[in-house]
Structures are given as C-alpha cells and as structure tokens.
Coordinates of C-alpha atoms in Angstrom, one line a residue:
M21 CA 28.2 9.7 23.2
H22 CA 26.5 7.9 26.1
H23 CA 24.6 4.7 26.9
H24 CA 20.9 4.8 26.0
H25 CA 18.3 3.8 28.4
L26 CA 14.6 3.2 27.6
S27 CA 12.6 4.6 30.5
A28 CA 9.4 2.8 31.5
S29 CA 7.4 5.8 30.1
V30 CA 9.1 5.8 26.8
L31 CA 8.8 2.0 26.5
R32 CA 5.1 2.2 27.3
S33 CA 4.7 4.9 24.6
L34 CA 6.5 2.8 22.0
M35 CA 4.2 -0.2 22.9
S36 CA 1.1 1.8 22.2
T37 CA -1.2 2.3 19.2
T38 CA -0.6 6.1 19.7
E39 CA 2.7 7.9 19.2
D40 CA 4.4 10.2 21.6
E41 CA 7.0 12.9 20.9
T42 CA 9.0 12.0 24.0
A43 CA 9.6 8.6 22.6
V44 CA 10.6 10.1 19.2
A45 CA 13.2 12.3 21.0
A46 CA 14.7 9.2 22.7
L47 CA 14.9 7.3 19.4
L48 CA 16.5 10.3 17.6
D49 CA 19.1 10.4 20.3
S50 CA 20.0 6.8 19.8
E51 CA 19.9 7.1 16.1
Y52 CA 22.4 10.0 16.3
S53 CA 24.7 7.8 18.4
R54 CA 24.3 4.9 15.9
R55 CA 25.4 7.2 13.0
L56 CA 28.4 8.4 14.9
L57 CA 29.4 4.8 15.6
I58 CA 29.0 3.9 11.9
L59 CA 31.2 6.9 10.9
R60 CA 33.8 5.8 13.4
A61 CA 33.7 2.3 12.1
V62 CA 34.1 3.6 8.5
L63 CA 37.1 5.7 9.5
D64 CA 38.8 2.8 11.2
A65 CA 38.0 0.4 8.3
V66 CA 39.5 2.6 5.6
A67 CA 42.5 4.0 7.6
D68 CA 45.0 2.2 5.3
L69 CA 43.1 2.3 2.0
P70 CA 44.5 4.5 -0.8
E71 CA 40.9 5.5 -1.7
A72 CA 40.6 7.2 1.7
A73 CA 43.5 9.5 0.9
T74 CA 42.1 10.2 -2.5
A75 CA 38.7 11.1 -0.9
G76 CA 40.3 13.3 1.8
V77 CA 38.7 11.3 4.6
R78 CA 40.9 12.6 7.4
E79 CA 40.5 16.2 6.2
A80 CA 36.7 15.7 6.3
W81 CA 36.9 14.2 9.7
R82 CA 38.8 17.3 11.0
L83 CA 36.1 19.6 9.6
L84 CA 33.5 17.5 11.4
E85 CA 35.4 17.8 14.6
I86 CA 35.6 21.6 14.2
A87 CA 31.8 21.8 13.4
Q88 CA 31.0 19.7 16.5
E89 CA 33.1 22.1 18.7
R90 CA 31.6 25.2 17.1
D91 CA 27.9 24.1 16.9
P92 CA 27.0 20.6 18.1
A93 CA 23.3 21.1 17.1
V94 CA 24.3 21.8 13.5
L95 CA 26.4 18.7 13.3
R96 CA 23.5 16.6 14.7
H97 CA 21.1 18.2 12.2
V98 CA 23.4 17.3 9.3
L99 CA 24.2 13.7 10.4
L100 CA 20.5 13.0 11.1
D101 CA 19.6 13.9 7.5
P102 CA 18.1 10.8 5.9
Q103 CA 20.5 10.9 3.0
V104 CA 23.4 10.7 5.4
G105 CA 21.8 7.6 7.1
L106 CA 21.4 5.9 3.7
W107 CA 25.0 6.7 2.7
A108 CA 26.5 5.6 6.0
A109 CA 24.6 2.3 5.9
T110 CA 25.4 1.6 2.3
L111 CA 29.1 2.3 2.8
F112 CA 29.3 0.3 6.0
R113 CA 27.7 -2.8 4.3
R114 CA 30.1 -2.4 1.4
L115 CA 33.1 -2.3 3.6
S116 CA 31.9 -5.2 5.6
R117 CA 31.7 -7.5 2.6
T118 CA 34.5 -10.1 2.3
D119 CA 33.9 -10.5 -1.4
R120 CA 34.9 -7.3 -3.2
A121 CA 34.1 -8.7 -6.7
A122 CA 31.0 -6.4 -7.0
D123 CA 33.0 -3.3 -6.3
A124 CA 33.9 -2.8 -9.9
E125 CA 30.2 -2.5 -10.8
E126 CA 29.5 0.1 -8.2
V127 CA 30.3 3.7 -7.6
P128 CA 34.1 4.0 -7.1
L129 CA 35.0 3.6 -3.4
W130 CA 36.8 7.0 -3.2
V131 CA 33.5 8.7 -4.4
E132 CA 31.5 6.9 -1.7
L133 CA 34.1 7.8 0.9
G134 CA 34.2 11.4 -0.3
F135 CA 30.5 11.9 0.7
L136 CA 32.0 12.3 4.2
G137 CA 33.5 15.5 2.9
Q138 CA 30.1 16.6 1.6
C139 CA 28.7 16.1 5.0
A140 CA 31.6 18.1 6.6
A141 CA 31.1 20.9 4.1
A142 CA 27.4 21.1 4.8
A143 CA 28.0 21.2 8.5
S144 CA 30.7 23.9 8.1
I145 CA 28.5 26.1 5.9
L146 CA 25.6 25.9 8.3
A147 CA 27.9 26.6 11.3
N148 CA 29.4 29.6 9.4
I149 CA 33.0 28.1 9.5
P150 CA 35.5 29.3 6.9
F151 CA 37.0 26.3 5.0
R152 CA 38.2 24.9 1.7
T153 CA 37.9 21.2 0.9
R154 CA 37.7 18.9 -2.1
V155 CA 34.7 16.6 -2.7
P156 CA 33.7 14.1 -5.4
V157 CA 31.6 15.1 -8.3
R158 CA 29.0 12.4 -9.1
N159 CA 27.6 12.5 -12.6
G160 CA 28.2 16.3 -12.8
T161 CA 26.6 17.0 -9.4
V162 CA 27.7 17.7 -5.8
F163 CA 25.0 17.1 -3.2
L164 CA 25.3 18.8 0.1
P165 CA 23.0 17.3 2.8
C166 CA 20.3 19.7 4.2
L167 CA 21.3 22.3 1.5
G168 CA 20.9 21.2 -2.1
R169 CA 22.8 20.2 -5.2
A170 CA 25.4 22.0 -7.4
R171 CA 25.5 21.2 -11.1
L172 CA 28.9 21.3 -12.7
V173 CA 30.4 20.7 -16.1
T174 CA 32.8 17.8 -15.8
A175 CA 34.7 15.5 -18.2
G176 CA 33.3 12.2 -16.9
P177 CA 30.9 10.6 -14.4
W178 CA 33.5 10.8 -11.5
D179 CA 35.5 13.9 -10.9
S180 CA 36.3 16.3 -8.0
A181 CA 35.5 19.9 -7.1
E182 CA 36.6 22.4 -4.4
I183 CA 34.1 23.9 -2.0
R184 CA 35.2 27.3 -0.6
S185 CA 33.5 29.2 2.2
R186 CA 34.6 32.6 3.5
D187 CA 32.8 35.7 4.8
G188 CA 29.4 34.1 4.1
V189 CA 30.2 33.4 0.4
V190 CA 30.1 29.7 -0.6
E191 CA 31.3 28.5 -4.0
V192 CA 31.6 25.1 -5.6
V193 CA 34.4 25.2 -8.1
A194 CA 35.4 22.8 -10.9
P195 CA 37.6 23.5 -13.9
G196 CA 35.6 25.9 -16.1
T197 CA 32.6 26.1 -13.7
T198 CA 31.8 28.0 -10.5
V199 CA 28.5 27.6 -8.7
L200 CA 27.6 30.2 -6.1
L201 CA 25.3 29.2 -3.3
P202 CA 22.5 31.7 -2.5
E203 CA 22.1 33.1 1.1
D204 CA 18.9 31.2 1.3
P205 CA 19.9 27.7 0.0
E206 CA 16.3 26.8 -0.8
R207 CA 16.4 29.4 -3.7
E208 CA 17.4 28.5 -7.2
L209 CA 20.5 30.1 -8.9
P210 CA 22.3 29.1 -12.1
G211 CA 23.9 25.8 -11.3
W212 CA 22.3 25.5 -7.9
E213 CA 19.2 23.4 -7.0
G214 CA 18.0 24.1 -3.4
L215 CA 16.6 21.5 -1.1
R216 CA 13.0 22.8 -0.8
R217 CA 10.8 22.3 2.2
L218 CA 7.1 21.9 2.7
R219 CA 5.8 23.9 5.6
A220 CA 2.5 23.9 7.4
S221 CA 1.3 25.4 10.6
R222 CA -2.0 25.0 12.5
A223 CA -3.1 25.4 16.1
G224 CA 0.4 25.9 17.4
L225 CA 1.9 22.9 15.7
D226 CA 4.4 23.3 12.9
L227 CA 5.6 20.8 10.3
T228 CA 8.7 21.2 8.2
L229 CA 9.3 18.5 5.6
A230 CA 12.3 18.5 3.2
V231 CA 11.4 17.4 -0.3
D232 CA 14.2 15.0 -1.1
D233 CA 14.2 15.1 -4.9
L234 CA 18.0 15.6 -5.1
G235 CA 19.8 13.1 -3.0
P236 CA 22.0 10.4 -4.7
Y237 CA 21.0 7.6 -2.3
P238 CA 17.6 5.9 -2.9
A239 CA 15.7 5.0 0.3
V240 CA 14.4 1.9 -1.3
P241 CA 16.5 0.6 -4.2
G242 CA 14.5 -0.2 -7.3
L243 CA 11.7 2.2 -6.4
A244 CA 12.0 4.9 -8.9
A245 CA 11.5 8.4 -7.5
S246 CA 9.8 11.3 -9.5
G247 CA 13.0 13.2 -10.0
R248 CA 13.2 17.0 -9.5
L249 CA 9.7 18.4 -9.0
T250 CA 8.7 21.3 -11.1
A251 CA 7.5 24.5 -9.4
D252 CA 3.9 23.6 -10.1
E253 CA 4.3 20.0 -8.8
F254 CA 5.9 21.4 -5.6
D255 CA 3.0 23.8 -5.2
R256 CA 0.6 21.0 -5.5
W257 CA 2.4 19.1 -2.8
Q258 CA 2.4 22.2 -0.6
R259 CA -1.4 22.6 -1.0
R260 CA -2.0 19.0 -0.1
V261 CA 0.3 19.0 2.9
T262 CA -1.3 22.2 4.2
A263 CA -4.8 20.6 4.0
M264 CA -3.6 17.4 5.6
W265 CA -1.9 19.3 8.4
D266 CA -5.0 21.3 9.1
L267 CA -6.9 18.1 9.7
L268 CA -4.1 16.4 11.7
A269 CA -3.5 19.3 14.0
T270 CA -7.2 19.7 14.7
D271 CA -8.4 16.1 14.9
H272 CA -5.3 14.0 15.6
R273 CA -3.0 16.2 17.7
A274 CA -1.0 13.4 19.2
D275 CA -0.1 12.2 15.7
A276 CA 0.7 15.7 14.6
R277 CA 3.0 16.4 17.5
T278 CA 4.9 13.1 16.8
L279 CA 5.2 13.8 13.1
A280 CA 6.4 17.4 13.8
A281 CA 9.1 16.0 16.1
G282 CA 10.4 13.2 13.9
L283 CA 9.4 13.4 10.3
K284 CA 12.2 14.9 8.3
S285 CA 11.9 14.3 4.5
L286 CA 9.5 13.2 1.8
V287 CA 10.7 11.4 -1.4
P288 CA 8.0 12.0 -4.1
L289 CA 7.1 9.0 -6.2
P290 CA 5.2 9.2 -9.5
H291 CA 1.4 9.2 -9.3
R292 CA -0.4 5.9 -9.2
E293 CA -4.1 5.0 -9.5
R294 CA -6.6 6.7 -7.3
L295 CA -6.9 5.2 -3.8
R296 CA -3.9 3.0 -4.5
E297 CA -0.9 5.1 -3.5
R298 CA 2.6 3.7 -3.1
T299 CA 4.4 4.3 0.1
A300 CA 7.6 3.1 1.7
S301 CA 10.2 3.9 4.4
S302 CA 13.7 2.6 5.2
S303 CA 15.3 1.6 8.5
D304 CA 18.4 3.5 7.4
A305 CA 16.6 6.8 6.8
F306 CA 14.9 7.8 10.1
G307 CA 12.1 10.1 9.4
C308 CA 12.0 9.7 5.6
V309 CA 8.8 8.7 3.9
L310 CA 8.4 7.7 0.2
L311 CA 5.0 8.6 -1.1
S312 CA 3.4 8.7 -4.6
E313 CA 1.8 11.9 -5.7
P314 CA -1.7 12.0 -4.1
D315 CA -4.9 12.2 -6.1
Q316 CA -5.9 15.5 -7.6
D317 CA -7.4 17.4 -4.7
A318 CA -9.9 14.7 -3.9
E319 CA -12.2 15.2 -0.9
E320 CA -10.7 12.2 0.9
L321 CA -7.1 13.4 0.3
P322 CA -6.3 15.1 3.7
A323 CA -7.4 12.1 5.7
Q324 CA -5.7 9.6 3.4
L325 CA -2.4 11.6 3.3
G326 CA -2.5 11.9 7.1
V327 CA -3.0 8.2 7.8
T328 CA -0.2 7.4 5.2
L329 CA 2.3 9.5 7.2
V330 CA 1.2 8.0 10.5
H331 CA 1.5 4.5 9.0
E332 CA 5.0 5.0 7.6
F333 CA 6.3 6.8 10.6
R334 CA 5.3 4.0 12.9
H335 CA 7.6 1.8 10.8
T336 CA 10.3 4.3 11.6
L337 CA 9.6 4.2 15.3
L338 CA 9.6 0.4 15.4
N339 CA 12.9 0.3 13.4
G340 CA 14.4 2.7 16.0
L341 CA 13.2 0.4 18.8
I342 CA 14.6 -2.7 17.1
F343 CA 18.0 -1.0 16.7
L344 CA 18.1 -0.8 20.5
V345 CA 16.5 -4.1 21.6
P346 CA 15.6 -7.2 19.5
L347 CA 11.9 -8.1 19.3
F348 CA 12.3 -11.4 17.4
E349 CA 14.9 -13.9 16.2
E350 CA 15.3 -14.7 12.5
C351 CA 13.3 -17.7 11.2
G352 CA 12.5 -19.0 7.7
D353 CA 8.7 -19.1 8.1
L354 CA 6.5 -17.0 5.8
F355 CA 3.1 -15.8 6.7
Y356 CA -0.1 -14.3 5.3
A357 CA -0.3 -10.5 5.9
P358 CA -3.7 -8.8 5.1
W359 CA -1.9 -5.7 3.9
R360 CA 0.5 -7.3 1.5
D361 CA 0.2 -9.4 -1.7
D362 CA 3.3 -11.4 -1.0
P363 CA 4.1 -13.9 1.8
R364 CA 5.9 -12.1 4.6
P365 CA 8.7 -13.1 7.1
L366 CA 7.9 -12.8 10.8
G367 CA 9.7 -9.5 11.1
G368 CA 7.5 -8.1 8.4
L369 CA 4.4 -9.4 10.2
V370 CA 5.5 -7.6 13.4
H371 CA 6.2 -4.4 11.5
G372 CA 2.8 -4.6 9.8
A373 CA 0.9 -5.2 13.1
Y374 CA 2.6 -2.3 14.7
A375 CA 2.0 0.1 11.8
F376 CA -1.6 -0.9 11.2
S377 CA -2.5 -0.7 14.9
G378 CA -1.9 3.0 14.4
V379 CA -3.8 3.0 11.1
A380 CA -6.9 1.3 12.7
R381 CA -6.7 3.7 15.7
Y382 CA -6.6 6.7 13.3
W383 CA -9.7 5.6 11.4
R384 CA -11.5 4.7 14.6
T385 CA -11.1 8.3 15.7
R386 CA -12.7 9.5 12.5
G387 CA -16.0 7.7 12.9
T388 CA -18.0 4.6 12.1
E389 CA -19.5 5.5 8.8
G390 CA -18.3 6.2 5.3
L391 CA -14.6 5.7 4.4
A392 CA -13.6 5.9 8.1
G393 CA -16.0 3.1 9.1
F394 CA -14.8 0.9 6.2
E395 CA -11.1 1.4 7.0
F396 CA -11.6 0.9 10.7
A397 CA -13.5 -2.4 10.2
L398 CA -11.0 -3.6 7.6
W399 CA -7.8 -3.0 9.6
R400 CA -9.3 -3.8 13.0
D401 CA -10.1 -7.3 11.9
A402 CA -6.8 -7.7 10.0
L403 CA -4.9 -6.6 13.1
Q404 CA -6.7 -9.1 15.3
Q405 CA -6.0 -11.9 12.9
V406 CA -2.2 -11.1 12.7
L407 CA -1.8 -10.5 16.5
A408 CA -3.4 -14.0 17.1
V409 CA -0.7 -15.5 14.8
L410 CA 2.1 -13.6 16.5
R411 CA 1.0 -14.1 20.1
D412 CA 2.5 -17.4 20.8
H413 CA 5.2 -17.6 18.2
P414 CA 8.4 -19.0 19.7
V415 CA 10.9 -16.7 18.0
L416 CA 9.5 -13.6 19.7
T417 CA 11.9 -12.3 22.4
P418 CA 10.3 -11.4 25.8
L419 CA 10.1 -7.8 24.8
G420 CA 8.6 -8.9 21.5
R421 CA 5.9 -10.8 23.3
Q422 CA 5.3 -7.9 25.6
L423 CA 4.7 -5.7 22.5
V424 CA 2.3 -8.1 21.0
E425 CA 0.4 -8.5 24.3
A426 CA 0.2 -4.7 24.7
L427 CA -1.2 -4.2 21.2
T428 CA -3.6 -7.1 21.8
E429 CA -4.9 -5.6 25.1
Q430 CA -5.3 -2.1 23.7
T431 CA -7.2 -3.2 20.6
A432 CA -9.3 -6.0 22.1
S433 CA -12.4 -3.9 22.8
W434 CA -12.4 -2.6 19.2
R435 CA -13.9 -6.0 18.1
D436 CA -17.2 -5.1 19.8
E437 CA -17.5 -1.6 18.4
S438 CA -20.2 -1.3 15.8
V439 CA -19.6 0.1 12.3
S440 CA -22.4 0.9 9.9
E441 CA -23.8 -2.2 8.2
H442 CA -22.9 -1.4 4.6
E443 CA -19.3 -0.5 5.4
E444 CA -18.9 -3.6 7.6
H445 CA -20.1 -5.7 4.7
L446 CA -17.7 -4.1 2.3
A447 CA -14.8 -4.6 4.7
R448 CA -15.7 -8.3 5.0
L449 CA -15.8 -8.7 1.3
A450 CA -12.4 -7.0 0.9
A451 CA -10.8 -9.0 3.7
V452 CA -12.1 -12.4 2.6
H453 CA -11.3 -11.8 -1.0
H454 CA -7.8 -10.7 -0.3
Q455 CA -6.9 -13.8 1.8
T456 CA -8.6 -16.2 -0.6
A457 CA -6.9 -14.6 -3.6
W458 CA -3.6 -14.8 -1.7
R459 CA -4.1 -18.6 -1.2
A460 CA -5.0 -19.0 -4.9
H461 CA -1.7 -17.5 -5.9
H462 CA 0.7 -18.7 -3.3
L463 CA -0.5 -22.2 -2.2
R464 CA 0.1 -25.1 -4.5
T465 CA -1.8 -28.4 -4.3
L466 CA 0.7 -31.3 -4.5
P467 CA 0.9 -32.5 -8.1
A468 CA -0.2 -36.1 -7.3
H469 CA -3.3 -34.8 -5.4
A470 CA -4.1 -32.3 -8.3
A471 CA -3.9 -35.1 -10.8
A472 CA -6.1 -37.4 -8.7
L473 CA -8.7 -34.7 -8.3
A474 CA -8.7 -33.9 -12.0
Q475 CA -9.1 -37.6 -12.9
E476 CA -12.1 -37.9 -10.5
W477 CA -13.6 -34.8 -12.0
E478 CA -13.3 -36.1 -15.5
R479 CA -14.8 -39.5 -14.5
G480 CA -17.7 -37.5 -13.1
R481 CA -17.5 -39.1 -9.7
K482 CA -18.3 -37.4 -6.4
A483 CA -15.3 -36.3 -4.3
A484 CA -17.0 -37.5 -1.2
D485 CA -16.9 -41.2 -2.1
G486 CA -13.1 -41.4 -1.5
S487 CA -12.6 -43.9 -4.3
G488 CA -9.1 -43.3 -5.8
L489 CA -9.1 -39.8 -4.2
P490 CA -7.0 -38.5 -1.3
T491 CA -9.1 -37.8 1.7
A492 CA -9.7 -34.2 2.6
R493 CA -7.2 -34.5 5.4
G494 CA -4.6 -35.6 3.0
L495 CA -5.1 -32.9 0.3
E496 CA -2.0 -31.0 1.2
S497 CA -0.9 -27.6 -0.1
E498 CA 2.5 -26.1 0.0
L499 CA 3.5 -22.5 0.1
R500 CA 5.3 -21.5 -3.1
P501 CA 5.4 -17.7 -3.5
D502 CA 4.0 -16.5 -6.8
P503 CA 5.9 -13.4 -8.1
A504 CA 2.9 -12.7 -10.4
A505 CA 0.6 -12.0 -7.4
C506 CA -0.2 -8.3 -7.4
R507 CA -3.2 -6.0 -6.9
L508 CA -4.9 -8.4 -4.6
D509 CA -6.4 -5.3 -3.0
T510 CA -8.8 -4.7 -5.9
M511 CA -11.9 -5.5 -3.9
A512 CA -10.8 -3.0 -1.2
L513 CA -10.1 -0.3 -3.8
L514 CA -13.5 -0.7 -5.4
A515 CA -15.2 -0.6 -2.0
R516 CA -13.4 2.7 -1.3
L517 CA -14.3 4.1 -4.6
S518 CA -18.0 3.2 -4.1
I519 CA -17.9 5.1 -0.8
V520 CA -16.0 8.2 -1.8
D521 CA -17.1 8.7 -5.4
P522 CA -20.4 6.9 -6.2
P523 CA -20.8 8.5 -9.6
E524 CA -17.3 7.3 -10.7
F525 CA -18.1 3.8 -9.4
A526 CA -21.4 3.8 -11.3
R527 CA -19.6 4.9 -14.5
L528 CA -17.1 2.0 -14.1
L529 CA -20.0 -0.4 -13.9
T530 CA -20.9 0.5 -17.5
E531 CA -17.4 -0.1 -18.8
D532 CA -16.7 -3.1 -20.9
D533 CA -13.0 -3.1 -19.8
P534 CA -12.8 -1.6 -16.4
A535 CA -9.2 -3.0 -16.0
S536 CA -8.0 -0.3 -18.4
Q537 CA -8.9 2.2 -15.7
V538 CA -8.5 0.2 -12.5
R539 CA -5.8 -2.3 -12.9
G540 CA -6.6 -5.8 -11.7
C541 CA -10.3 -5.2 -11.8
G542 CA -12.9 -7.2 -13.7
P543 CA -16.6 -6.6 -14.4
A544 CA -17.5 -9.3 -11.9
D545 CA -15.6 -7.5 -9.1
L546 CA -17.6 -4.4 -9.7
A547 CA -20.9 -6.3 -9.7
L548 CA -20.0 -8.0 -6.4
V549 CA -19.2 -4.7 -4.7
A550 CA -22.4 -3.2 -6.1
G551 CA -24.4 -5.9 -4.4
D552 CA -25.4 -7.8 -7.6
A553 CA -24.2 -11.3 -6.6
E554 CA -26.1 -13.1 -9.3
A555 CA -24.5 -11.0 -12.0
A556 CA -21.2 -11.5 -10.3
V557 CA -21.5 -15.3 -10.4
K558 CA -22.3 -15.2 -14.2
L559 CA -19.4 -12.8 -14.9
Y560 CA -16.9 -14.8 -12.8
A561 CA -18.0 -18.0 -14.5
E562 CA -17.4 -16.4 -17.9
E563 CA -13.9 -15.2 -16.9
L564 CA -12.9 -18.6 -15.3
A565 CA -14.0 -20.4 -18.5
L566 CA -11.0 -18.8 -20.2
P567 CA -7.5 -20.2 -19.9
D568 CA -5.9 -17.0 -18.8
A569 CA -8.3 -16.2 -15.9
R570 CA -7.1 -14.5 -12.8
P571 CA -6.5 -16.9 -9.9
A572 CA -8.2 -14.2 -7.8
A573 CA -11.4 -14.7 -9.8
W574 CA -12.0 -18.0 -7.8
A575 CA -12.0 -15.9 -4.6
G576 CA -14.7 -13.6 -6.1
L577 CA -16.7 -16.5 -7.3
G578 CA -16.7 -18.1 -3.8
L579 CA -17.9 -14.8 -2.3
A580 CA -20.6 -14.4 -5.0
L581 CA -21.9 -17.9 -4.6
A582 CA -22.1 -17.5 -0.8
E583 CA -24.0 -14.2 -1.3
C584 CA -26.5 -16.0 -3.6
G585 CA -27.3 -18.7 -1.1
E586 CA -24.9 -21.4 -2.5
R587 CA -23.0 -21.3 0.8
R588 CA -21.5 -24.8 0.7
A589 CA -20.0 -24.2 -2.8
G590 CA -18.9 -20.7 -1.9
T591 CA -17.3 -21.9 1.3
A592 CA -15.4 -24.7 -0.5
L593 CA -13.8 -22.1 -2.8
L594 CA -13.1 -19.6 -0.1
A595 CA -11.5 -22.3 2.1
R596 CA -9.3 -24.0 -0.5
P597 CA -9.2 -22.0 -3.8
E598 CA -5.9 -23.6 -4.6
L599 CA -7.8 -26.9 -5.3
A600 CA -9.9 -25.2 -8.0
V601 CA -6.8 -23.6 -9.5
A602 CA -5.0 -26.9 -9.5
I603 CA -7.9 -28.9 -11.1
S604 CA -8.5 -26.3 -13.8
R605 CA -4.9 -26.2 -14.7
S606 CA -4.6 -30.0 -14.9
L607 CA -7.5 -30.5 -17.3
P608 CA -7.3 -30.2 -21.1
E609 CA -10.3 -27.9 -21.1
Q610 CA -11.5 -25.4 -18.6
P611 CA -14.3 -26.9 -16.3
D612 CA -17.6 -25.2 -15.5
P613 CA -16.5 -23.1 -12.5
V614 CA -19.8 -23.2 -10.7
A615 CA -20.2 -26.9 -11.2
L616 CA -16.6 -27.4 -10.0
A617 CA -17.3 -25.4 -6.8
Q618 CA -20.4 -27.5 -6.2
W619 CA -18.4 -30.7 -6.8
L620 CA -15.7 -29.6 -4.4
A621 CA -18.4 -28.8 -1.8
R622 CA -19.6 -32.4 -2.0

C-alpha cells in the first residue's frame, strides 16, 4: 500500500464533463487500497470474537497472503469485484455499530465473516493455488467472486461446505452433495451457475461486463433485481450491449475508453415502461451499474443505453474522488433537483450536477434535432439551474467550489447554442412542468394562510384588496417532502415518445385511459405535448374538478393557460402551485380551477 496523490492532470480530468481512463486508473488504485484497509480493520475488529474462529477468518487471511505473493494481479482482480466491495462495506458498518440489537435479525455474523474465505478461495482458484478451506453456505449456495455460484443441498439456511482445489480440479463439497467447477467457470454444470459476461468489441476498444445476477449482496437495498437471467434474456442483453458499444466506440470514444477501463458489472433489473428505465449505482461497488431491461430493440436504444452507462459511471467517478478528498460538509438543507421527484440533500445535488454534466455533453455531441436536441436542451438548462444554486453555497469545500466553478465554466457557452425550435419548446414544457409539479407536492402553504385564502375565495373577494388576507409577501410555504410524489417526469416522457415514435404517441391520444399504458399520464398531458393547449385547459379543468386530482395537474393547467394567452393566470399557477393545492383542499367543494387561477393572478 502507498499514499495516493491526485496529480494536476488527473484532477483536471475529474473536474471535467468528459471522462478520462487515466483518472479511472488512479481511482481504481485508491479503491483497492481502501478495500485492503477495510479488510485489515475487519481482521482487527474480530480478532477475539468466537464467530471469527467459526468462520475460519485467519485461515482465509493466510490464503489471501499466499495469493498476493503468487499473483498480485489476481488478488486485486478479486478484491475489486463489486460484490466484495458491498460485502466489505456492509460488514464494516455492522462491526462499527455500538448497538448489536439488530444482529439477531441479520445474517449470522460467522456467515458474513466467512465471505472472506469465499474471496480467498476465488483468488486461489484463479491463481491456480492448491488449497482446502471451509466456507459458509447461504440458503443452499456458495458464491465465489468473479467465478459464479454453487448450489448445494443443505439442512438449513446457514451451513458450511469445503472447497478443494488440486491439479486444476475444483470441487465444492457438502454432506451428500459435490459440485464440480468447469474449466471455463462461465459455463453451466449440474449445481454450478457461472458468472456470465457481456462482451463487445469495436474499433480497437473492448468492453467486458459481468452480469451480476448471482451475488448475495444488493448494490441498492430494496431495489429488487431480476434474478438469474435465462439464456434468451442474456442473449437480448448481449445484442443490446453490442449495438450500444458500436455507437459509443464510433461516436463517443472518450466515453468508451473510460467505460472499458472502469466498468465492471451490470445488475439487471426488471423491465419498466418505455423511455422510463430505472438505473442506480453504489459508492461501495466501484464500476457496478444497476439497469432495468431496455426496451425491445427500439431505434433509440443504443444511444439511450450508452448515455445511461455514462451517467451512472460518472457517479462512480465522483464517489471515488469523494473517498479521497471531501467536496462538501454535511448540512440539513434539501433542494430541488430537476432529475429527481424528491427533495435532495446538497451531496445529492452535487452528484446530480456532475453526472448530468456528462449527460448533457453526450447529447450535445449527438446533434441539435430530434431526441438529442430535446435531451441536450433539457439537461443543459437543468444543469445551469443547479450549478447556480451550488456556486456560492457555504458548505462546499475549496475543492468542491473548484469543481462547481470548473463545470460552470465548461458549460457556460452551451446556453447560447441553438436547438431546433420544436425540441426546445418540448424541453421547456418538460422542465417547467417538473419543477411546478415538484412544488405542488413538496411545498405546503401554512394552514392559517390556506384558511384565509379559502375564506376570501368563498366570499368572492379579490385577493388584491388585502382585506383579511395575508399579503403576497407573507404567504409563506414550507418544505414538507411528500412520499407520494412520483413520476413527475411524465411530460418529459411524453415529449420523448412524440419524438421517437409519433405513431405510438398518436395512438395514445385516442385512449380514454392513457395512464393504463403510461403511468402518471392523463389525457390533458398528451394534449399539451401535442400542441393543443385549449383542449389541455379543458381536460385539466375536468380533472381538477375531482377530489382525487393529481397535484401535478395544476402544473399542466398553468402551462396550458399560458400557451392559450392567459399568461397572468398561467404564471400565477406556475409560480405558486401550492397555493391552488392548499385552497382546493381547504374548501368543501372543488373550485373552478381556471377561475381560481385567474383569481390568484389578481
């Protein structure tokens, strides 16, 4: 191990909208050291625990030492496996807790500690070292990082098995069951599930991506993975990755070089709606991306899959930088983020700005019309909005301010770059709708103010006369996160659909219940994206006359009114939708939404 130093060139690369494989190599080096430190801390923490003896921790450590002496590259390869990072972080946090009351509800500690033996076994197998060691069996399986999973017949959820390796023959043995590992561990044999890899090659650039559908540690707890892919499902992923890699290696070579250097595994998630994929990454799993199954061979798939990998890998890069140098201090403030439905802490805002600076740059490279033009306009403006919030925030460290300033400088000229008029208009609709819907969900008018407004409305008085009504300056709202806020991206999704598949968008326009096919969507949203603002006003008014109307419908109504020439009424809703929500909820009957918007404008 050695001290890590960020050279000026690496730091410049990390503070850029474009990735660089040299910076990835530096972060991988520091991540390897971090994992060694965690392993050492675990070893020291459990030295006197009886569970360590049960798990064979010292025996596993000796195997790791032998593997390091025999083939250091193999040990590094195993310890940098994302599953190893997730295990090490999970165990370290568990051992760091002072309250052990939750231990009884978790995996037994000796099983968690025994994963070290599974790591040692994997390294020894790959380094061709003869050995015998015992490892835990978890729910009838033994997972070996970088290799695969053995299935055994055991008496209960927690048991143990022996792994033997000699003369190239590797066996996992439990009472009554022996599983033989194939020479090529990616192959399937009775009792053995190989860790399969997606491979793509184009223009001298190669991508190898392990499909992690076997590991016991979830990268994001609570986010259900797809489970073991069938052969057909794996083949579909392979076709999609091949098409994506052809595009990246041809049109985005810097991105492709970076991903080839640092992306390690993909955790497949179940398919979601078209153009609404689910993605995630974890600070504990460098190079791991969670991704829902892409749409069925859609024309836009290669570009969408490519930008998704770029986006999530930029989160990985920033996590790697934050492990070395702090960019911000913790604070309790929550912020609006144009890419999320929920209020975000400052760290989440920094992460989003960093990731979406790469996303906006990616789409900028792809052109100014069609889907690329829409995405560039949407994320360029979102990025500028967030960077302005971050620029002078007091909890940023000097390096954090330097990062924000660098991204601001690199993206400043993008504001003046033209995008085709139609895509620019759709991007504005999507952006304004998202922020207004966010306010409608998460901002609450103070109860006294809401009651006063409702009384004034019922008496039929003008809000401008000030009689018995708080002044506009005094109409305060407070941030109260709404857990029901979701799918606030509906306008952006419909805009994308209108661009990439006009016939499907036209078909949706004829549906009585479009929400059954596009969740969170109403007929009014479709009309607004289609350019029929008058129909949208009528449809939004009908929806808002019902007691269970979506808060986001006030955002759509504000946009539709502004498009129809009712700019003051539209602006009143777009600026303070929470007032309309508060009044409508305070009245015994739903008010006329258009009349309420006009009243608020006065």
